[in-house]
Each structure stands twice: as C-alpha cells, then as structure tokens.
N, CA, C and O of each residue as an XYZ file, in Angstrom:
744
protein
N       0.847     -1.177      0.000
C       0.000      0.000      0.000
C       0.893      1.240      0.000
O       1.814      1.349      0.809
N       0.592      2.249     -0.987
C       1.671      3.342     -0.992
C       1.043      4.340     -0.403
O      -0.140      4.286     -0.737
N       1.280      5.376      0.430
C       0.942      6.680      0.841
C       1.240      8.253      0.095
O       1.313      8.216     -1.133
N       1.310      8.801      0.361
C       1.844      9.917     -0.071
C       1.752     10.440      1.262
O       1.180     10.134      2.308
N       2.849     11.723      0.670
C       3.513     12.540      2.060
C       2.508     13.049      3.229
O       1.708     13.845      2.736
N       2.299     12.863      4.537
C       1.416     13.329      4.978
C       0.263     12.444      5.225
O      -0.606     12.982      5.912
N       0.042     11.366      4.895
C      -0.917     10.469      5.045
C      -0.075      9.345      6.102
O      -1.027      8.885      6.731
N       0.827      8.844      6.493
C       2.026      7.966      6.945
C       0.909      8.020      8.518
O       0.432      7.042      9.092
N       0.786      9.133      8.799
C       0.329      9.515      9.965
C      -0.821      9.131     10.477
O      -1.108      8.543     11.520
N      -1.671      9.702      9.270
C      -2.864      9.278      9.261
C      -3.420      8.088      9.378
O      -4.535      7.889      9.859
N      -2.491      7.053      8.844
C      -2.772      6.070      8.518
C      -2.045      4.704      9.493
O      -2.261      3.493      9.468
N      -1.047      5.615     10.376
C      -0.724      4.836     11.868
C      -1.826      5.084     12.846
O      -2.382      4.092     13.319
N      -2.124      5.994     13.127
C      -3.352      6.475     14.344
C      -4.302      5.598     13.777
O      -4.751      4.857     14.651
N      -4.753      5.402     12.743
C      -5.958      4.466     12.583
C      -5.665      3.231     12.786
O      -6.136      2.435     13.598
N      -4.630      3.076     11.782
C      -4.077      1.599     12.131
C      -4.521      1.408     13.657
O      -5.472      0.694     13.974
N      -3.446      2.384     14.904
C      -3.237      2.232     16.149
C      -4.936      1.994     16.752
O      -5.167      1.406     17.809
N      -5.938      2.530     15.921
C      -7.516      2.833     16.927
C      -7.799      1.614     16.921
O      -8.183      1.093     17.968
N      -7.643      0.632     15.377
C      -8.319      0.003     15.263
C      -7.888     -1.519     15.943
O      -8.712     -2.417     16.119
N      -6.467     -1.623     16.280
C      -5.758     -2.635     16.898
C      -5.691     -2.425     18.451
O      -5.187     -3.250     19.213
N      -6.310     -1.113     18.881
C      -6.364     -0.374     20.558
C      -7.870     -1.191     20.391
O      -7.979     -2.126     21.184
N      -8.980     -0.989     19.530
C     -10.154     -1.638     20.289
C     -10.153     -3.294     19.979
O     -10.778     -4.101     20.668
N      -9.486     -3.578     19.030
C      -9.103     -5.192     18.880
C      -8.259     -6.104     20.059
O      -8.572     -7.235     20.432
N      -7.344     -5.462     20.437
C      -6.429     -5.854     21.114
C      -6.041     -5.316     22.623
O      -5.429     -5.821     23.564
N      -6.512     -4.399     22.463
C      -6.364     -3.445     23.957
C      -5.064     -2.598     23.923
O      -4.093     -3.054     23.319
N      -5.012     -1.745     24.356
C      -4.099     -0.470     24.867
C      -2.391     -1.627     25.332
O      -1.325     -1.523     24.724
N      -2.595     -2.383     26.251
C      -0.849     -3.689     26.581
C      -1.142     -4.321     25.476
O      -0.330     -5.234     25.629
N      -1.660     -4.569     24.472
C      -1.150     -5.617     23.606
C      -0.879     -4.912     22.217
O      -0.488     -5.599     21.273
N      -1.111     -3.339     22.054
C      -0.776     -2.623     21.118
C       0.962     -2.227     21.327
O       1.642     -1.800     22.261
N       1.249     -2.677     19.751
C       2.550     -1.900     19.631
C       3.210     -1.204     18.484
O       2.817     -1.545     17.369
N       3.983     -0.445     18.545
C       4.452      0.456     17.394
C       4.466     -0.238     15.884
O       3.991      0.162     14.821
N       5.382     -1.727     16.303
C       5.542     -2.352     15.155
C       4.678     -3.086     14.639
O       4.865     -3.151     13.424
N       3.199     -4.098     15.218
C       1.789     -3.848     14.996
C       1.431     -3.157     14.231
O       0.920     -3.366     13.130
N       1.889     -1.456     15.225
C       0.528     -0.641     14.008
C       1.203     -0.717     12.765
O       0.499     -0.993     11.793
N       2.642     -0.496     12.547
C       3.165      0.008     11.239
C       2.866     -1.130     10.347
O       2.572     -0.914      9.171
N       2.942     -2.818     11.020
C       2.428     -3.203     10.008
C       1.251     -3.650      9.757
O       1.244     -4.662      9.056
N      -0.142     -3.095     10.212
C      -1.303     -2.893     10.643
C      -1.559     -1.844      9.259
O      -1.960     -2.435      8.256
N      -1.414     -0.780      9.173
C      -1.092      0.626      8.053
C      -0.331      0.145      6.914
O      -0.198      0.776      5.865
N       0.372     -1.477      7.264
C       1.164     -1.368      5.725
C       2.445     -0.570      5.698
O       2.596     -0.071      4.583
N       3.466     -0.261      6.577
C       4.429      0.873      6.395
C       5.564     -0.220      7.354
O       5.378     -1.030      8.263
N       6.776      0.258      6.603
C       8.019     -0.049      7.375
C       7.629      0.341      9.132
O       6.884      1.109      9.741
N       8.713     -0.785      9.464
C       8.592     -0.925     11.223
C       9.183      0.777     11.605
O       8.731      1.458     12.525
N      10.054      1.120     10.845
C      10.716      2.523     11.411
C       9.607      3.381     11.117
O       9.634      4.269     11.969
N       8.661      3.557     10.349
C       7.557      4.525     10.464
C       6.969      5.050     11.518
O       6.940      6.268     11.692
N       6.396      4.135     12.396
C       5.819      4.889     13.617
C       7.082      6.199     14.273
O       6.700      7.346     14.503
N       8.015      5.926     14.412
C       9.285      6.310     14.652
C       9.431      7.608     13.870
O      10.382      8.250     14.315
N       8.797      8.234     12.825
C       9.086      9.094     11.897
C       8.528      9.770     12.831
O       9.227     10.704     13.222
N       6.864      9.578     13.684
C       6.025     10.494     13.965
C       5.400     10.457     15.513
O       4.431     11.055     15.980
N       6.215      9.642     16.044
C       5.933      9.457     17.765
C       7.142      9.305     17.908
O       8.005      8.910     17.124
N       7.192      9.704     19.166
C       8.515      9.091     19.968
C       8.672      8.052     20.642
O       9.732      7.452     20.821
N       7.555      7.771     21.074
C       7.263      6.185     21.687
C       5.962      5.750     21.787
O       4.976      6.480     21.688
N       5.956      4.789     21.947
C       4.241      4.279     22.277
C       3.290      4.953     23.087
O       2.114      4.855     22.737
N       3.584      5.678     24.192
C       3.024      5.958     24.579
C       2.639      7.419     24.051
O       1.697      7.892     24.688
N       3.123      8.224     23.074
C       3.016      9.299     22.580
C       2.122      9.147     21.612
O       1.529     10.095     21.097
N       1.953      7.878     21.280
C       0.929      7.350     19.830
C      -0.465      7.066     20.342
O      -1.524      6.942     19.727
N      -0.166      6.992     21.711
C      -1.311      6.454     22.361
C      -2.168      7.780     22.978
O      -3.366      8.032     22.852
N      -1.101      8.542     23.697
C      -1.673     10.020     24.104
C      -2.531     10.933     23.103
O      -3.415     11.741     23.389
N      -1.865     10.469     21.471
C      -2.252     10.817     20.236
C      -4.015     10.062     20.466
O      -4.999     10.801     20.430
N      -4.102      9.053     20.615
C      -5.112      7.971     20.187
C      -6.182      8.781     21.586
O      -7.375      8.900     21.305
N      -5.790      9.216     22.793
C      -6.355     10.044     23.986
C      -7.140     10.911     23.341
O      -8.346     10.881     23.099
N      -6.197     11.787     23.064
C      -6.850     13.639     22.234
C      -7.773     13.371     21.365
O      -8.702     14.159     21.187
N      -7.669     12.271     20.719
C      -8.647     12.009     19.596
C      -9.867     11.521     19.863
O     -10.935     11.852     19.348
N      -9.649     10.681     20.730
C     -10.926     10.335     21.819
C     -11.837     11.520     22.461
O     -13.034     11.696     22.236
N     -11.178     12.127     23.129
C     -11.076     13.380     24.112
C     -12.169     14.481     23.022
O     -13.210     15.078     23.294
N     -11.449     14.401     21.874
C     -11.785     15.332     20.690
C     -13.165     15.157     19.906
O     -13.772     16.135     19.469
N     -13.794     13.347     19.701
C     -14.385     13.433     19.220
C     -15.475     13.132     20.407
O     -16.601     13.533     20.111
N     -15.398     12.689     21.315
C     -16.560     13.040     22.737
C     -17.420     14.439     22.939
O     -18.556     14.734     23.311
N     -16.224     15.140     22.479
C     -16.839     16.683     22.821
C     -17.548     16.709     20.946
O     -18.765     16.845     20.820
N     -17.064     16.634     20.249
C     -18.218     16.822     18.562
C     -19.611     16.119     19.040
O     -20.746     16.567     18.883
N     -19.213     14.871     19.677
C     -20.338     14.399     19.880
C     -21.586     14.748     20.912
O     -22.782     14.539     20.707
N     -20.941     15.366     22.131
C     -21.980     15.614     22.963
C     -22.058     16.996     22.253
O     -23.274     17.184     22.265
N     -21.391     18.302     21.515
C     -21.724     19.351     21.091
C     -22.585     19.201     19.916
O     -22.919     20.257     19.378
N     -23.000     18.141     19.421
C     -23.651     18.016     17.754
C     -25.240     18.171     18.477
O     -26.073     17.755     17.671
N     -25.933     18.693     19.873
C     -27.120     18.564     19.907
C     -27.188     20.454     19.880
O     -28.271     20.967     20.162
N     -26.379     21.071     19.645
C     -26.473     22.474     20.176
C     -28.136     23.219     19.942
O     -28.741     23.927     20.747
N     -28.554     22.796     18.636
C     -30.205     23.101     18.955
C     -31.300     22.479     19.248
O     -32.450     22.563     18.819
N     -30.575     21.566     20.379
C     -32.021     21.290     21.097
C     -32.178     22.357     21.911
O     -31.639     23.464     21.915
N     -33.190     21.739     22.761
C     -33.985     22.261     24.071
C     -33.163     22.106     25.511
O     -32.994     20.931     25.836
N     -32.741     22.887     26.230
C     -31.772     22.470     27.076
C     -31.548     21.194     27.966
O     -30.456     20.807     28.382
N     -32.628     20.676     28.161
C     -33.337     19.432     28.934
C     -32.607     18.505     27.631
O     -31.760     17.619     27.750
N     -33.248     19.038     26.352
C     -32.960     17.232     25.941
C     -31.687     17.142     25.501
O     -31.027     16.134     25.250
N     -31.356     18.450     25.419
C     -29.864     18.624     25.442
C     -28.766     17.938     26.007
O     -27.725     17.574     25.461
N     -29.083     17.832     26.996
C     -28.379     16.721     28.499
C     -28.707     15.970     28.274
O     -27.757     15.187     28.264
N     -29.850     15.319     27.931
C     -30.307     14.113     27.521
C     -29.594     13.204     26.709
O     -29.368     12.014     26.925
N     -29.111     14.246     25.285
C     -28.586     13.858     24.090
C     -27.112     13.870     24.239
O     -26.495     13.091     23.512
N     -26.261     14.818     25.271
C     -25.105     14.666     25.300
C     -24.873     13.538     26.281
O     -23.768     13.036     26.073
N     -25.558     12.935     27.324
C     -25.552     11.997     28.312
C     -25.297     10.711     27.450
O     -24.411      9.893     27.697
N     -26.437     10.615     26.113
C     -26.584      9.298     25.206
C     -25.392      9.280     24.688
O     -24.659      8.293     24.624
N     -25.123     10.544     24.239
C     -23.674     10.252     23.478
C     -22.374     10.010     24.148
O     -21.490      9.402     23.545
N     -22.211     10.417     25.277
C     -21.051     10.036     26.082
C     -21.375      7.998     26.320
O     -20.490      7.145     26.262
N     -22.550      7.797     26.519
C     -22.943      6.832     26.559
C     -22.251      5.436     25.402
O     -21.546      4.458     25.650
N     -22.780      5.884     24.297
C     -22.846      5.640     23.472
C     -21.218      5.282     22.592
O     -20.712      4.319     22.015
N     -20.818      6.795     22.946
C     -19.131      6.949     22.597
C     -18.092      5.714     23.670
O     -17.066      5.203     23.221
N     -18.531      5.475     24.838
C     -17.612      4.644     25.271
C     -18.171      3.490     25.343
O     -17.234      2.765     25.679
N     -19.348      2.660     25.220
C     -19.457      1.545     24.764
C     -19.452      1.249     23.368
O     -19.324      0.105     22.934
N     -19.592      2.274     22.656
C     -18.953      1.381     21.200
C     -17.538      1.442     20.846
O     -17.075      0.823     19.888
N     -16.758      2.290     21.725
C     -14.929      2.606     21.382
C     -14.693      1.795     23.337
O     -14.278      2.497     24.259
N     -14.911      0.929     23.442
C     -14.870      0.372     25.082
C     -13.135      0.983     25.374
O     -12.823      1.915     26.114
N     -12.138      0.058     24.473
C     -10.539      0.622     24.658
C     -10.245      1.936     24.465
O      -9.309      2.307     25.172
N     -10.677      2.713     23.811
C     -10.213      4.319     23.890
C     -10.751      4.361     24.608
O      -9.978      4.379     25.565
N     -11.950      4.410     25.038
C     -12.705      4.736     26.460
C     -11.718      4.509     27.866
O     -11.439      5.347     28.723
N     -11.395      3.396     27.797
C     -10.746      2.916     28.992
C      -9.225      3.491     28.888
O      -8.858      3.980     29.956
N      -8.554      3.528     28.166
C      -7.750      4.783     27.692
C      -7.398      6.004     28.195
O      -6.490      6.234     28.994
N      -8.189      6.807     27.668
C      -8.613      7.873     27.847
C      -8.770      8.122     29.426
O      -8.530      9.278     29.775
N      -9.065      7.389     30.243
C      -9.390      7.426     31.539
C      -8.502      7.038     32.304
O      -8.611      7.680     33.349
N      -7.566      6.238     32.361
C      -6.668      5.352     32.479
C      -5.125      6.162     32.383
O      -4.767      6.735     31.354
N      -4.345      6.106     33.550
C      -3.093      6.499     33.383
C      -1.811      6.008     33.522
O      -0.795      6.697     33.619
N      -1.885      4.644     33.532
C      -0.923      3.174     33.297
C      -0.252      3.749     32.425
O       0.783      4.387     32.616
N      -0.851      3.543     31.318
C      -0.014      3.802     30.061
C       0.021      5.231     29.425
O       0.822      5.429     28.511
N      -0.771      6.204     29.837
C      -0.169      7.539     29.113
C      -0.571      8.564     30.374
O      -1.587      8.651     31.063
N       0.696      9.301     30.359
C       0.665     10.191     31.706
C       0.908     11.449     30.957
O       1.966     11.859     30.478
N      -0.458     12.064     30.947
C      -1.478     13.014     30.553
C      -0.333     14.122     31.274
O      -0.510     15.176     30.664
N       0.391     14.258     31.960
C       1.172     15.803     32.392
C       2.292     15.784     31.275
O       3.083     16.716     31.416
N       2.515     15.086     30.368
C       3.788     15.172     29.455
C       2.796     15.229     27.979
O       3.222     14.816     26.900
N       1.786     15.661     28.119
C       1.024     15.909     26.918
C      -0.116     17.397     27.329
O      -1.249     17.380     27.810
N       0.713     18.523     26.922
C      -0.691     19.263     27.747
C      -1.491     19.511     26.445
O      -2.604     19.983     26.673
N      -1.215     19.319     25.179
C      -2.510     19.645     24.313
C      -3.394     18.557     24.205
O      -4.473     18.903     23.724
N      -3.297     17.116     24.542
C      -4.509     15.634     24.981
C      -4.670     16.839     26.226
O      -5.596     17.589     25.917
N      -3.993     17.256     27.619
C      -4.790     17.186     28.333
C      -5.975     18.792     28.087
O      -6.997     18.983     28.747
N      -5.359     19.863     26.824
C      -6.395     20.748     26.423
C      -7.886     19.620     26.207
O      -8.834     19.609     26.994
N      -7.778     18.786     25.024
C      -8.669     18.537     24.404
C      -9.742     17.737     25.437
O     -10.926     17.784     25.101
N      -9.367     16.935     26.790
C      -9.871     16.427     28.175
C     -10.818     17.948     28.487
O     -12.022     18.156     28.338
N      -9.896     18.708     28.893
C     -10.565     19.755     29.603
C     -11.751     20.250     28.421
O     -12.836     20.461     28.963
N     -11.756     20.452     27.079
C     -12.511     20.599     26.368
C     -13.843     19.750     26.763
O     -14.850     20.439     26.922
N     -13.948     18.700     26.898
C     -14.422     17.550     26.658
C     -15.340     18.029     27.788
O     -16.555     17.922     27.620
N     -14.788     18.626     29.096
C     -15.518     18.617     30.421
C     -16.233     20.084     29.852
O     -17.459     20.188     29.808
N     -15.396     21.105     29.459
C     -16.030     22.209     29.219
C     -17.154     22.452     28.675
O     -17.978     23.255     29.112
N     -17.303     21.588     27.405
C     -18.819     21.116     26.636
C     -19.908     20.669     27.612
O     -21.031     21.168     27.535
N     -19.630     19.806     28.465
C     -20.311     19.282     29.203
C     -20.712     19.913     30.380
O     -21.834     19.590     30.770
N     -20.071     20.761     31.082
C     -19.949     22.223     32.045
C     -20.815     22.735     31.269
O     -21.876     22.742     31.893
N     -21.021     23.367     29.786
C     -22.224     24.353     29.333
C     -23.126     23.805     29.265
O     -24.191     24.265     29.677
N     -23.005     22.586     28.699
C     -24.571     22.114     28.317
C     -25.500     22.028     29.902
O     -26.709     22.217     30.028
N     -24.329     21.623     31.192
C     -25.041     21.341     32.054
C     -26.074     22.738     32.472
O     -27.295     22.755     32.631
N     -24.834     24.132     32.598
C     -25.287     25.102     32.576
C     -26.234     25.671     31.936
O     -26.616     26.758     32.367
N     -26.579     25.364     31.290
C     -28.057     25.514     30.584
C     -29.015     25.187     31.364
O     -29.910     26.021     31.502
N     -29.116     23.900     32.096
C     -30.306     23.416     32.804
C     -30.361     23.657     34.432
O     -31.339     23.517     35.166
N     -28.974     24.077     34.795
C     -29.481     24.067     36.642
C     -28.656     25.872     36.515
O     -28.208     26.433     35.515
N     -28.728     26.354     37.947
C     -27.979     27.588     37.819
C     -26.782     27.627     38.021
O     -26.171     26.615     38.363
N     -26.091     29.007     37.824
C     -24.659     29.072     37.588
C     -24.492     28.537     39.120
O     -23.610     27.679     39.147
N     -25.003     28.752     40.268
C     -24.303     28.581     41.469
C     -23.932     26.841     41.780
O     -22.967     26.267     42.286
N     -25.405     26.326     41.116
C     -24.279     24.201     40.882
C     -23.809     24.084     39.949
O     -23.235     23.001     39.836
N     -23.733     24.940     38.841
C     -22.852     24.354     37.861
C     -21.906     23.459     37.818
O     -21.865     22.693     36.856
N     -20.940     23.376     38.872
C     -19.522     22.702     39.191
C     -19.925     21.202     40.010
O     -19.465     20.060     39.972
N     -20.841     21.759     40.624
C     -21.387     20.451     41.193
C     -22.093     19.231     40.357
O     -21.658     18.091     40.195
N     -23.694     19.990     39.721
C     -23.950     19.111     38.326
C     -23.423     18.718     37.567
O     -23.850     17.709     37.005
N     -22.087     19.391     37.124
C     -21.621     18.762     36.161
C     -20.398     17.726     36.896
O     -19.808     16.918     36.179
N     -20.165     17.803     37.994
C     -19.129     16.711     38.837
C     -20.359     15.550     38.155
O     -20.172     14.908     37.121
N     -21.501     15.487     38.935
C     -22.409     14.851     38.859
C     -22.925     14.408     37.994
O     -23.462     13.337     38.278
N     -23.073     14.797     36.744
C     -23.396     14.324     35.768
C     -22.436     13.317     35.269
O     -22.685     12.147     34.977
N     -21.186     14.001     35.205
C     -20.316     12.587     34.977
C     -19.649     11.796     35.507
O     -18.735     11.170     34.972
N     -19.963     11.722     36.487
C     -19.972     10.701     37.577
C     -21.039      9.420     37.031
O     -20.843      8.216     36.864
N     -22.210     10.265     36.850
C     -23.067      9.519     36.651
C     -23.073      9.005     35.035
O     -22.839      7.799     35.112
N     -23.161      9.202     34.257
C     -22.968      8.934     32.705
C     -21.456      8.196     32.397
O     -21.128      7.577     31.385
N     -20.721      8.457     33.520
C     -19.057      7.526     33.016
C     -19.329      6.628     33.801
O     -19.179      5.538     33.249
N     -19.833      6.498     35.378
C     -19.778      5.147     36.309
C     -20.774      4.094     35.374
O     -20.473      2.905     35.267
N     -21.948      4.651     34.736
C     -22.788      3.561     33.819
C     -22.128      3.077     32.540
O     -22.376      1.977     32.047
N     -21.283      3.946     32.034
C     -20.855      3.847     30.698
C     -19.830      2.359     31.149
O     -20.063      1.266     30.633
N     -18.696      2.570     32.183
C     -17.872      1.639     32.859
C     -19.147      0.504     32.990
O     -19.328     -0.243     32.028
N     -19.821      0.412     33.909
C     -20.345     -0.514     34.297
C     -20.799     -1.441     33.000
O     -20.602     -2.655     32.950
N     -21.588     -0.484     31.719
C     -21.909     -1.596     30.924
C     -20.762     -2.009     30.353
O     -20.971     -3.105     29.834
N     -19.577     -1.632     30.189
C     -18.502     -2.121     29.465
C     -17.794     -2.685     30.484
O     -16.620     -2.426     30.221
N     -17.834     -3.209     31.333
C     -17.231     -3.931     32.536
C     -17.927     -4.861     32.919
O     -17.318     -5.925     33.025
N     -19.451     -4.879     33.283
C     -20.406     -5.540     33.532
C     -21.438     -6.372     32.985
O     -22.061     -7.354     33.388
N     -21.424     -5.613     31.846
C     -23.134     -5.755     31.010
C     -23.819     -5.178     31.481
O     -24.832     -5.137     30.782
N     -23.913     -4.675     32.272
C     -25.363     -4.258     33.414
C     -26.651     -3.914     32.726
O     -27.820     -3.989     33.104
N     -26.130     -3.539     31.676
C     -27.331     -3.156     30.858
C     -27.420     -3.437     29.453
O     -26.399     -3.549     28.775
N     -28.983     -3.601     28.796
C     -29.124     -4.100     27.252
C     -28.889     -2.397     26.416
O     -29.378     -1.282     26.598
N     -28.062     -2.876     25.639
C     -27.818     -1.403     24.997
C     -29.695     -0.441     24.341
O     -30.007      0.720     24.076
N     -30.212     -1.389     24.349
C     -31.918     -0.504     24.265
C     -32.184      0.269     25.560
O     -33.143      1.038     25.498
N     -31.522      0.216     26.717
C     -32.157      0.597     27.408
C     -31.298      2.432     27.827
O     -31.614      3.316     28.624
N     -30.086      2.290     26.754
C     -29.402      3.578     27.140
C     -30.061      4.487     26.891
O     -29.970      5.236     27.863
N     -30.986      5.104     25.834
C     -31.688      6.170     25.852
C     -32.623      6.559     27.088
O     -32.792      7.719     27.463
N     -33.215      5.414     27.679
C     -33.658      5.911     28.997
C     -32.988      6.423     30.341
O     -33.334      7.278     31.156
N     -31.876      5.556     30.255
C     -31.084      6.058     31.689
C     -30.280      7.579     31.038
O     -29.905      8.229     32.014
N     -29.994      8.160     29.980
C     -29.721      9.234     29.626
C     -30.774     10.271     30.209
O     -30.490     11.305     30.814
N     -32.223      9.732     29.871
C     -33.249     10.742     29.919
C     -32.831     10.519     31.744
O     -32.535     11.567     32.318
N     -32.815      9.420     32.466
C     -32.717      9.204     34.049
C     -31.561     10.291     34.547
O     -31.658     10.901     35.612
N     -30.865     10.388     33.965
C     -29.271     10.780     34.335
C     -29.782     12.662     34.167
O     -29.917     13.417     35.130
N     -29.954     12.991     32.906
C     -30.843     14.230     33.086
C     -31.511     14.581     33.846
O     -31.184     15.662     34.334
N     -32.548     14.052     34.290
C     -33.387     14.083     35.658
C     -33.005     14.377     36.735
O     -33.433     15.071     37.657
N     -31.836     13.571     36.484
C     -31.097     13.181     38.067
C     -30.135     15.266     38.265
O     -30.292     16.063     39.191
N     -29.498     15.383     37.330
C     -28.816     16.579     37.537
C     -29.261     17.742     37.242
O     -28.613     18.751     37.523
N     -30.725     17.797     36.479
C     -31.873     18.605     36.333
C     -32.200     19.054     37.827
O     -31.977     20.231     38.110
N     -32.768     18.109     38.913
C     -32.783     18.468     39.815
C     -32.365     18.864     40.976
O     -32.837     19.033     42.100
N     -30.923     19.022     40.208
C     -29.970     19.882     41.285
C     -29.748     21.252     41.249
O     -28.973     21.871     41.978
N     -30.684     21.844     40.094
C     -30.857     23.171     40.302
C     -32.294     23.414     40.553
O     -32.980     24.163     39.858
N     -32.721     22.748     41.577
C     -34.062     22.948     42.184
C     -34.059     23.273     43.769
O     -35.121     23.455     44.365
C-alpha cells in the first residue's frame, strides 16, 4: 500500500484505533501498528517518539471526538440537550470500550507530558460544564456537572465492565441521568 507525504500519519493512528479496540491499549505496539497501516517498522518512529506518545495521540482524539459528539445537539432544548449529550457520552464509550478505557486510564499515558490531549480532556468537560449550565444555575454548575459525569461515566464503565445493561435501554437512563442533575438546580 503506498501513501503519499502526509498520510504515513494518518494512517498509523488508525491503524493504532483500530488494533487499541481489537487488542487493547498492553497488547498494542508500534511495530503492529506500522504493520497494521502497511508501512516499514521505522515509520511509527518518523512520527511518535514512543508508544506511549501514539497512544496520548489515540487520547486527544478520543477526548476530541466526545466533545463533537456531545456538542452536535447544540439546537435542542436544554433538557434534551443533556439528555442527548448523556446518550452520546454513553454511546461513545461503549462502542470505542478501549479508547474509552484509555482515555481514563493512566498506566499507560501520563497526561502531564502531553498538555494539548490534556487541552482537548478539559474541552471535553467544558462542553459538558455548558450544556449542564443551561439546565441548573450558575451557582451548581460545578457540582452538576461533577455529577453528571460521575453519573454517565460510572454507567458507561459498568456496561462495558459488567453488562449491566441491554444497549436498548441507554436512551432511557440518559433521559434518568438528566433528571437526576436537572434536579440539582431545584
């Protein structure tokens, strides 16, 4: 498979997503992905410095598309708003379970030697800080939104740890989880 300039990259990080949810985060490795992408073993090497920099890479991207996703409801109604960003946080870590666990996880990538993954984290909360702010007042803001994802990541874990739940039933505990931090600005 040939690339052209500028794609090498592109085409390790995917490699890396798609062998992180196949294989898990310890059984991923540089020389895997490169030949995962089709590219000489020294490739990864062109564009990380080590595994764990490919992986911090594989974080931000996570981090990055959590927040598109809970921000893609911006014209709802503020209620279902929470609703819809709750489903999607939902949603985002049981169908990506290893970036999920990732992303959360500091075994393998220590988030203080990456501060633009840890921008795109704080992004991630910030989306989720407004949307909450929309529905309770500025004075719980900090609290609801502790709360909210507390509540929307401890379920998200649980079904990807547990089963605990039939994936039909996530749209309701979203609408539950809303409820739940709805009424903390009451």
């Amino acid at each position: 498979m040939a690339y052209h300039h500028g794609d090498a990259r592109r085409a390790l990080l995917a490699a890396a997503a798609a062998l992180l949810e196949r294989e898990g985060a310890a059984g991923l490795s540089l020389r895997g992905v490169a030949e995962a992408a089709g590219l000489s073993r020294q490739a990864p090497y062109n564009h990380f410095a080590n595994k764990e920099a490919m992986l911090a890479e594989l974080v931000g991207d996570g981090f990055a598309e959590l927040s598109r996703r809970m921000d893609a409801t911006a014209e709802a109604a503020p209620f279902d708003r929470l609703v819809a960003a709750a489903d999607a946080y939902i949603a985002f870590g049981t169908g990506q379970p290893a970036t999920f666990r990732l992303m959360f996880a500091r075994e393998l990538v220590d988030l203080r030697r990456y501060p633009d993954v840890q921008a795109k984290a704080a992004a991630a909360l910030a989306s989720l800080s407004a949307i909450v702010g929309r529905v309770v007042g500025a004075d719980v803001v900090a609290d609801a939104t502790l709360v909210a994802w507390s509540l929307v990541h401890g379920y998200t874990q649980l079904c990807i740890e547990a089963g605990i739940d039939n994936p039909a039933a996530r749209p309701g505990r979203a609408r539950l989880f809303a409820r739940a931090v709805a009424g903390l600005g009451t």
